[in-house]
Amino acid sequence: MQRPCFRYTKTHFLLFRQKECVLSKQSARCRLKPVKVGICGLGTVGGGTFNVLTRNAQEIARRAGCSIEIKAIASRRPNPACDTSAYTLQTDVIALARDPEIDIIVELIGGYEVAKELVMTAIENGKHVVTANKALIAVHGNEIFAAAAKKNVVVAFEASVAGGIPIIKAIREGLAANRINWLAGIINGTGNFIMTEMREKGRAFADVLAEAQALGYAEADPTFDVEGIDAAHKLTILASIAYGIPLQFSKAYTEGISKITPDDVQYAEELGYRIKHLGISRHTDKGIELRVHPTLIPKSSLLASVNGVMNAVMVSGDAVGQTLYYGPGAGAEPTASAVVSDLIDVARMLDASAECRVPPLAFQSAELSQTPVLSVEDTVSGYYLRLQAVERPGVLAHVTRILGEKGINIEAIVQKETKEAQVPVIMLTQRVAERMMNEAIREIEALPDILGEVIRIRVDHLAD
Ligand code: HSE
């Protein structure tokens, strides 16, 4: 027998809404049960997280709908910035991941091996995870999210990129209507601090790095900061969320700032540019660019004014246009701000089914695309070139001939008057495929009157 067709009326709809309200009040009552977290790692970020969770406990409970309680802390040593006298610090992080009373594991130990074991054990034991570990997410994220989906738990990682700036939430949720065209960011505070101090105060590289380490900004291995590996971890995460592609850290091109000289900084300024260590990702017709390198950007660009340890990310979407997110990218409480907001998100979603949650990489897992990540040779940019030339007639003619033959248009040339036998020549070129520029540089370096290697820094106008 055919069932009678039932038509919903406005009254029915109101009744449903009222029923939903009763249910949500009931679940709010259930949620008065505190959510219990285990903090693993009590270093800079762990200490900040402990202090923010304790100091703002009431505000946090009002937002989450339940209190968020620290059930246990595992750390190799106490943090003098935290009053943890009410706790017995444990040393075995994995034991916390198995503790049946803990709902959420906060992974703040960093690194790959132990952190991965901790996160996978927590997931295996049905716990949600909040982490600030960009290396772990960039390298093992695909595997971690797959395991989390099977166990219907959340892995939240807002603090992994740009510290206190809610950039993951902004791209994943706030810009969800857009096709993202490109993003570019200063996403390593230590590198930006070094570049800023070198430019403003003429300080030595090593001296500035030591200060960043003392302030707690630098990675345990500072080469991660200065060689761009940390920024590449973060860029990998941002690109996946922006375009809905699996995490592919191994395909990111990474170049550090250790070869930038005060002369380059000065020449760039004279030409109207500033050198910033940027992570850039573009969605082009051929594929996705994923690269971290020093970049000349116009002094008038907003990113050029981002100084010291501050981070900033520009995101260009087809509907919204260009947007900019700025703030502290590292440090105890700025990063804790992101960790604790993830904890609140997870606490709010504890009872939600997997379909009701925001997917970790912004797009539904089954909808991730296989758009290729381009090799750096297939990317396109303008170039700043610095070459050391013997001071004699015709040398520049050979250089410009090579560039001309490759179709590379020169925008500016600077050569200062000198009485020396050799002289630096600076050139700015228009946009060209990196493969073509590599060929040109090889030929220029082979000229007998060009001494040593040609220094190249990519130029980006950060325009659509
Ligand atoms: N070493 C990082 C930085 C810390 O300097 O930005 C935050 O990831």
Coordinates of C-alpha atoms and ligand atoms in Angstrom, one line a residue:
M1 CA 0.0 0.0 0.0
Q2 CA 1.3 3.4 -0.9
R3 CA 2.1 5.6 2.1
P4 CA 0.2 8.8 2.2
C5 CA 2.3 11.7 1.1
F6 CA 3.0 14.0 4.1
R7 CA 3.5 17.7 3.4
Y8 CA 5.5 19.7 5.9
T9 CA 4.0 23.0 6.9
K10 CA 5.5 26.0 8.6
T11 CA 4.0 24.7 11.9
H12 CA 5.7 21.3 11.5
F13 CA 8.9 23.1 10.9
L14 CA 8.6 25.2 14.0
L15 CA 7.8 22.0 16.0
F16 CA 10.9 20.4 14.7
R17 CA 13.0 23.4 15.6
Q18 CA 11.6 23.3 19.1
K19 CA 12.4 19.6 19.4
E20 CA 15.9 20.3 18.2
C21 CA 16.2 22.9 20.9
V22 CA 15.1 20.5 23.6
L23 CA 17.6 18.0 22.3
S24 CA 20.4 20.5 22.1
K25 CA 19.6 21.7 25.7
Q26 CA 19.8 18.0 26.8
S27 CA 23.1 17.6 25.0
A28 CA 24.3 20.8 26.5
R29 CA 23.4 19.4 29.9
C30 CA 25.3 16.2 29.1
R31 CA 28.2 18.3 28.0
L32 CA 28.4 19.8 31.4
K33 CA 30.6 16.7 32.0
P34 CA 34.1 18.2 31.6
V35 CA 36.2 17.2 28.6
K36 CA 39.5 15.8 29.8
V37 CA 42.8 16.5 28.1
G38 CA 46.2 15.1 28.4
I39 CA 49.0 17.6 27.6
C40 CA 52.1 15.9 26.1
G41 CA 55.0 18.3 26.1
L42 CA 55.4 21.2 28.4
G43 CA 58.0 23.3 26.5
T44 CA 57.3 26.7 25.1
V45 CA 53.9 25.9 23.5
G46 CA 52.9 23.3 26.1
G47 CA 53.6 25.8 28.9
G48 CA 51.6 28.5 27.1
T49 CA 48.7 26.0 26.5
F50 CA 48.7 25.1 30.2
N51 CA 48.6 28.7 31.3
V52 CA 45.9 29.8 28.8
L53 CA 43.7 26.8 29.7
T54 CA 44.1 27.5 33.4
R55 CA 43.8 31.3 33.3
N56 CA 40.9 31.5 30.9
A57 CA 39.1 28.4 32.1
Q58 CA 35.8 30.1 32.7
E59 CA 35.6 31.9 29.4
I60 CA 36.7 28.7 27.6
A61 CA 33.9 26.7 29.3
R62 CA 31.3 29.4 28.4
R63 CA 32.4 29.0 24.8
A64 CA 32.8 25.2 24.7
G65 CA 29.6 24.4 26.6
C66 CA 31.6 22.4 29.1
S67 CA 34.8 22.8 31.1
I68 CA 38.1 21.7 29.6
E69 CA 40.1 20.1 32.3
I70 CA 43.8 19.1 32.2
K71 CA 43.7 15.4 33.4
A72 CA 47.4 14.7 33.0
I73 CA 50.7 16.2 31.8
A74 CA 53.6 14.3 30.3
S75 CA 56.9 16.1 30.1
R76 CA 60.5 15.4 30.5
R77 CA 60.9 18.4 32.8
P78 CA 58.8 21.0 34.5
N79 CA 58.3 24.4 32.9
P80 CA 59.2 27.2 35.3
A81 CA 56.6 29.5 33.6
C82 CA 53.8 27.1 34.8
D83 CA 52.4 26.3 38.2
T84 CA 51.9 22.6 37.8
S85 CA 52.1 21.9 41.5
A86 CA 48.6 20.2 41.4
Y87 CA 50.0 17.6 38.9
T88 CA 52.4 14.8 39.0
L89 CA 54.3 15.2 35.8
Q90 CA 54.5 11.9 33.9
T91 CA 57.3 10.9 31.5
D92 CA 55.5 8.4 29.4
V93 CA 53.5 10.2 26.7
I94 CA 52.2 7.0 25.2
A95 CA 50.6 6.1 28.6
L96 CA 48.5 9.2 28.3
A97 CA 47.4 8.1 24.8
R98 CA 46.0 4.9 26.4
D99 CA 44.5 6.5 29.5
P100 CA 40.8 5.8 29.3
E101 CA 39.9 8.9 31.2
I102 CA 41.4 11.2 28.6
D103 CA 39.2 12.5 25.7
I104 CA 41.7 14.6 23.8
I105 CA 45.5 14.3 23.5
V106 CA 47.4 17.6 23.0
E107 CA 50.6 16.7 21.1
L108 CA 53.2 19.4 21.7
I109 CA 56.4 17.4 21.8
G110 CA 57.3 18.1 18.1
G111 CA 59.5 16.0 15.9
Y112 CA 58.4 13.0 13.9
E113 CA 58.9 9.6 15.5
V114 CA 57.6 9.8 19.1
A115 CA 55.0 12.3 18.1
K116 CA 53.7 10.0 15.4
E117 CA 53.5 7.1 17.7
L118 CA 51.7 9.2 20.3
V119 CA 49.1 10.5 17.7
M120 CA 48.5 7.1 16.2
T121 CA 48.2 5.4 19.6
A122 CA 45.7 8.1 20.7
I123 CA 43.6 7.6 17.5
E124 CA 43.8 3.9 18.0
N125 CA 42.4 4.4 21.5
G126 CA 39.5 6.5 20.2
K127 CA 40.9 9.9 21.3
H128 CA 40.8 13.1 19.5
V129 CA 44.1 14.9 18.9
V130 CA 45.1 18.5 18.9
T131 CA 48.6 19.2 17.6
A132 CA 50.9 22.1 16.7
N133 CA 53.3 19.8 14.8
K134 CA 53.6 21.0 11.3
A135 CA 56.3 18.6 10.4
L136 CA 54.2 15.7 11.5
I137 CA 51.1 16.9 9.6
A138 CA 53.0 17.8 6.4
V139 CA 54.9 14.5 6.3
H140 CA 52.5 12.0 7.8
G141 CA 49.2 13.9 7.7
N142 CA 47.5 11.7 5.0
E143 CA 48.1 8.6 7.0
I144 CA 47.0 10.2 10.3
F145 CA 43.8 11.6 8.8
A146 CA 42.9 8.2 7.3
A147 CA 43.4 6.5 10.6
A148 CA 41.3 9.2 12.4
A149 CA 38.5 8.9 9.9
K150 CA 38.3 5.1 10.6
K151 CA 38.1 5.7 14.3
N152 CA 35.7 8.7 13.9
V153 CA 38.0 11.1 15.8
V154 CA 39.2 14.5 15.0
V155 CA 42.8 15.6 14.4
A156 CA 43.0 19.4 14.7
F157 CA 46.1 21.3 13.8
E158 CA 45.4 25.1 13.6
A159 CA 48.6 25.8 15.6
S160 CA 50.7 24.1 13.1
V161 CA 50.7 27.0 10.7
A162 CA 51.5 30.7 11.6
G163 CA 51.1 30.3 15.3
G164 CA 48.3 32.5 16.6
I165 CA 46.9 33.5 13.2
P166 CA 43.7 31.4 12.5
I167 CA 44.8 30.8 8.9
I168 CA 43.6 27.2 8.6
K169 CA 40.1 28.1 9.8
A170 CA 40.1 31.2 7.5
I171 CA 41.0 29.2 4.4
R172 CA 39.1 26.0 5.3
E173 CA 35.9 27.6 6.5
G174 CA 35.9 31.4 5.9
L175 CA 36.9 31.2 2.3
A176 CA 35.1 27.9 1.5
A177 CA 33.1 29.6 -1.3
N178 CA 36.2 30.4 -3.3
R179 CA 38.4 28.8 -5.8
I180 CA 41.7 29.8 -4.3
N181 CA 44.1 31.2 -7.0
W182 CA 47.2 31.6 -5.0
L183 CA 48.6 32.2 -1.5
A184 CA 51.9 33.6 -0.3
G185 CA 53.1 34.0 3.2
I186 CA 55.8 34.9 5.6
I187 CA 55.3 31.8 7.6
N188 CA 58.6 31.5 9.5
G189 CA 59.1 34.2 12.2
T190 CA 62.8 33.4 12.8
G191 CA 63.6 33.8 9.1
N192 CA 61.6 37.1 8.9
F193 CA 63.3 38.3 12.1
I194 CA 66.7 37.6 10.7
M195 CA 65.9 39.3 7.3
T196 CA 64.4 42.4 9.1
E197 CA 67.4 42.8 11.5
M198 CA 69.9 42.4 8.7
R199 CA 68.1 45.1 6.6
E200 CA 67.3 47.5 9.4
K201 CA 70.4 47.3 11.6
G202 CA 73.0 45.6 9.5
R203 CA 73.3 42.8 12.1
A204 CA 75.1 39.6 11.5
F205 CA 73.1 36.5 10.6
A206 CA 74.4 34.3 13.4
D207 CA 73.8 37.0 16.1
V208 CA 70.2 37.5 15.1
L209 CA 69.6 33.7 14.9
A210 CA 70.9 33.3 18.5
E211 CA 68.5 36.0 19.7
A212 CA 65.5 34.2 18.0
Q213 CA 66.5 31.0 19.7
A214 CA 66.7 32.7 23.1
L215 CA 63.2 34.1 22.5
G216 CA 61.8 30.6 21.9
Y217 CA 60.9 31.2 18.2
A218 CA 63.5 29.0 16.5
E219 CA 63.0 25.3 15.8
A220 CA 65.1 22.8 17.8
D221 CA 67.2 22.5 14.6
P222 CA 67.5 26.1 13.4
T223 CA 68.4 24.9 9.9
F224 CA 64.7 24.2 9.6
D225 CA 64.1 27.9 9.9
V226 CA 66.9 29.3 7.8
E227 CA 66.8 26.7 5.1
G228 CA 63.0 27.0 4.6
I229 CA 62.0 23.5 5.7
D230 CA 59.7 24.8 8.5
A231 CA 58.1 27.2 6.0
A232 CA 57.7 24.3 3.5
H233 CA 56.0 22.2 6.1
K234 CA 53.5 25.0 6.7
L235 CA 53.1 25.8 3.0
T236 CA 52.4 22.1 2.2
I237 CA 49.5 22.2 4.8
L238 CA 48.1 25.5 3.4
A239 CA 48.2 24.3 -0.2
S240 CA 46.3 21.1 0.6
I241 CA 43.6 23.1 2.4
A242 CA 43.4 25.7 -0.3
Y243 CA 43.2 23.4 -3.3
G244 CA 42.0 20.1 -1.8
I245 CA 45.0 18.0 -2.7
P246 CA 46.8 15.4 -0.5
L247 CA 49.7 16.6 1.6
Q248 CA 52.9 16.4 -0.6
F249 CA 55.8 17.8 1.4
S250 CA 58.4 15.9 -0.6
K251 CA 57.4 17.9 -3.8
A252 CA 57.8 21.4 -2.2
Y253 CA 60.8 23.3 -3.5
T254 CA 62.9 24.7 -0.6
E255 CA 65.6 27.4 -0.6
G256 CA 66.9 29.2 2.5
I257 CA 68.1 32.7 3.3
S258 CA 71.7 31.8 4.3
K259 CA 73.1 33.0 0.9
I260 CA 71.4 36.4 1.0
T261 CA 74.1 39.1 1.4
P262 CA 73.7 42.7 2.8
D263 CA 74.5 43.8 -0.8
D264 CA 71.5 42.0 -2.2
V265 CA 69.3 43.6 0.5
Q266 CA 70.6 47.0 -0.5
Y267 CA 70.3 46.6 -4.2
A268 CA 66.8 45.3 -3.9
E269 CA 65.9 48.4 -1.8
E270 CA 67.4 50.7 -4.5
L271 CA 65.3 49.0 -7.2
G272 CA 62.1 49.4 -5.1
Y273 CA 61.9 45.9 -3.7
R274 CA 62.3 44.2 -0.4
I275 CA 63.6 40.6 0.0
K276 CA 61.3 38.4 2.0
H277 CA 61.5 34.6 2.7
L278 CA 58.1 33.6 1.2
G279 CA 56.1 30.4 0.9
I280 CA 54.2 30.7 -2.4
S281 CA 51.6 28.4 -3.9
R282 CA 49.8 29.1 -7.1
H283 CA 47.0 27.1 -8.8
T284 CA 48.1 27.3 -12.5
D285 CA 46.6 25.7 -15.6
K286 CA 49.5 23.2 -15.5
G287 CA 49.4 22.3 -11.9
I288 CA 50.2 23.6 -8.4
E289 CA 53.3 25.6 -7.6
L290 CA 54.7 24.8 -4.1
R291 CA 57.9 26.7 -3.3
V292 CA 59.7 28.4 -0.5
H293 CA 62.5 30.8 -1.4
P294 CA 63.8 34.4 -0.8
T295 CA 61.7 36.6 -3.0
L296 CA 61.9 40.3 -4.1
I297 CA 58.5 41.8 -3.6
P298 CA 57.5 45.5 -4.3
K299 CA 58.1 47.7 -1.2
S300 CA 54.5 48.9 -1.5
S301 CA 53.2 45.3 -1.0
L302 CA 51.6 44.8 2.4
L303 CA 53.8 41.7 3.0
A304 CA 56.9 44.0 2.6
S305 CA 55.8 45.8 5.8
V306 CA 55.7 42.6 7.9
N307 CA 58.7 42.8 10.1
G308 CA 60.4 41.0 13.0
V309 CA 58.9 37.6 14.0
M310 CA 55.5 38.5 12.7
N311 CA 53.8 36.2 10.2
A312 CA 51.4 37.1 7.4
V313 CA 49.6 35.2 4.7
M314 CA 47.9 36.6 1.6
V315 CA 45.2 34.5 0.0
S316 CA 43.6 35.3 -3.3
G317 CA 40.2 33.8 -4.0
D318 CA 38.1 34.2 -7.1
A319 CA 35.1 35.6 -5.2
V320 CA 36.7 37.5 -2.4
G321 CA 39.8 38.9 -4.2
Q322 CA 43.0 39.4 -2.1
T323 CA 42.9 38.9 1.7
L324 CA 45.6 39.3 4.3
Y325 CA 46.0 37.6 7.7
Y326 CA 48.6 39.0 10.0
G327 CA 49.8 38.2 13.5
P328 CA 52.4 36.4 15.7
G329 CA 53.5 33.2 14.1
A330 CA 55.3 31.7 17.1
G331 CA 55.8 32.0 20.8
A332 CA 54.1 30.4 23.9
E333 CA 50.7 32.1 24.2
P334 CA 50.1 33.1 20.5
T335 CA 50.5 29.4 19.6
A336 CA 48.6 28.3 22.7
S337 CA 45.8 30.6 21.4
A338 CA 45.4 28.3 18.4
V339 CA 45.9 25.1 20.4
V340 CA 43.1 26.1 22.8
S341 CA 40.7 27.2 20.1
D342 CA 41.2 23.8 18.5
L343 CA 40.4 22.2 21.9
I344 CA 37.2 24.3 22.1
D345 CA 36.2 23.2 18.6
V346 CA 36.8 19.6 19.4
A347 CA 34.9 19.9 22.7
R348 CA 31.9 21.4 20.8
M349 CA 32.0 18.6 18.2
L350 CA 32.5 15.6 20.5
D351 CA 29.1 14.1 19.9
A352 CA 28.9 15.0 16.2
S353 CA 29.1 12.3 13.6
A354 CA 32.0 12.3 11.1
E355 CA 29.8 13.8 8.3
C356 CA 28.9 16.8 10.5
R357 CA 32.5 17.7 11.0
V358 CA 34.7 20.0 9.0
P359 CA 37.0 17.7 6.9
P360 CA 40.7 18.0 7.9
L361 CA 41.9 19.1 4.5
A362 CA 38.8 21.3 3.9
F363 CA 37.5 19.1 1.1
Q364 CA 35.7 15.8 1.6
S365 CA 38.4 13.1 1.7
A366 CA 36.9 11.3 -1.3
E367 CA 37.0 14.5 -3.2
L368 CA 40.7 15.3 -2.9
S369 CA 42.2 16.0 -6.4
Q370 CA 45.3 14.6 -8.0
T371 CA 46.3 17.9 -9.6
P372 CA 50.0 17.6 -10.0
V373 CA 52.5 19.6 -8.0
L374 CA 54.9 21.3 -10.4
S375 CA 58.6 20.9 -10.3
V376 CA 60.3 24.3 -9.7
E377 CA 61.7 24.2 -13.3
D378 CA 58.1 24.4 -14.5
T379 CA 57.3 27.5 -12.4
V380 CA 57.4 31.0 -13.8
S381 CA 58.7 34.2 -12.1
G382 CA 60.7 37.4 -12.6
Y383 CA 64.4 37.3 -11.6
Y384 CA 66.9 39.4 -9.8
L385 CA 70.4 38.4 -11.0
R386 CA 73.7 39.5 -9.5
L387 CA 76.8 38.7 -11.5
Q388 CA 80.4 39.6 -11.0
A389 CA 81.8 40.9 -14.3
V390 CA 85.3 41.8 -15.5
E391 CA 85.3 45.6 -16.2
R392 CA 85.9 45.6 -20.0
P393 CA 84.0 46.5 -23.1
G394 CA 81.5 44.1 -24.5
V395 CA 81.0 41.9 -21.4
L396 CA 77.4 43.1 -20.8
A397 CA 76.7 42.7 -24.5
H398 CA 77.4 38.9 -24.2
V399 CA 75.2 38.6 -21.2
T400 CA 72.2 40.5 -22.7
R401 CA 72.6 38.4 -26.0
I402 CA 72.2 35.2 -24.0
L403 CA 69.1 36.5 -22.3
G404 CA 67.7 37.9 -25.5
E405 CA 68.2 34.5 -27.3
K406 CA 66.1 32.8 -24.6
G407 CA 63.4 35.4 -24.9
I408 CA 64.1 36.9 -21.5
N409 CA 63.3 40.5 -21.3
I410 CA 65.4 42.7 -19.0
E411 CA 63.5 45.3 -16.9
A412 CA 66.4 47.0 -15.2
I413 CA 70.2 46.9 -15.1
V414 CA 72.4 48.5 -12.4
Q415 CA 76.2 48.8 -12.6
K416 CA 77.9 51.3 -10.4
E417 CA 81.0 53.3 -11.5
T418 CA 84.2 51.6 -10.2
K419 CA 88.0 51.8 -10.5
E420 CA 88.2 48.1 -9.7
A421 CA 89.0 45.4 -12.3
Q422 CA 85.7 43.7 -11.7
V423 CA 82.2 45.0 -10.9
P424 CA 78.9 43.6 -9.7
V425 CA 76.1 43.9 -12.3
I426 CA 72.5 43.7 -11.1
M427 CA 69.6 42.8 -13.5
L428 CA 65.9 42.5 -13.1
T429 CA 64.1 40.4 -15.7
Q430 CA 60.5 39.9 -16.6
R431 CA 58.6 36.7 -15.9
V432 CA 60.1 33.6 -17.5
A433 CA 60.0 29.8 -17.0
E434 CA 62.6 28.7 -14.5
R435 CA 63.9 26.1 -16.9
M436 CA 64.7 28.8 -19.4
M437 CA 66.4 31.0 -16.8
N438 CA 68.5 28.0 -15.6
E439 CA 69.8 27.5 -19.2
A440 CA 70.6 31.2 -19.5
I441 CA 72.4 31.2 -16.1
R442 CA 74.5 28.2 -17.2
E443 CA 75.6 30.0 -20.4
I444 CA 76.3 33.2 -18.6
E445 CA 78.4 31.5 -16.0
A446 CA 80.4 29.9 -18.8
L447 CA 81.4 33.3 -20.2
P448 CA 85.1 33.9 -19.5
D449 CA 84.5 37.5 -18.2
I450 CA 81.8 36.4 -15.6
L451 CA 83.4 35.4 -12.4
G452 CA 81.9 32.8 -10.0
E453 CA 78.3 31.9 -9.8
V454 CA 75.3 34.1 -10.8
I455 CA 73.2 34.8 -7.8
R456 CA 69.5 34.6 -8.6
I457 CA 66.5 35.7 -6.4
R458 CA 63.0 35.3 -7.7
V459 CA 60.8 38.3 -8.0
D460 CA 57.0 38.2 -7.4
H461 CA 54.6 41.1 -7.6
L462 CA 51.9 39.2 -5.7
A463 CA 49.3 40.2 -8.2
D464 CA 46.6 38.0 -9.8
Ligands
HSE1 N1 60.4 28.2 14.2 C1 59.1 28.7 13.9 C2 59.2 30.1 13.4 C3 58.2 28.5 15.0 O1 60.2 30.7 13.6 O2 58.2 30.6 12.9 C4 56.7 28.4 14.7 O3 56.4 27.4 13.8

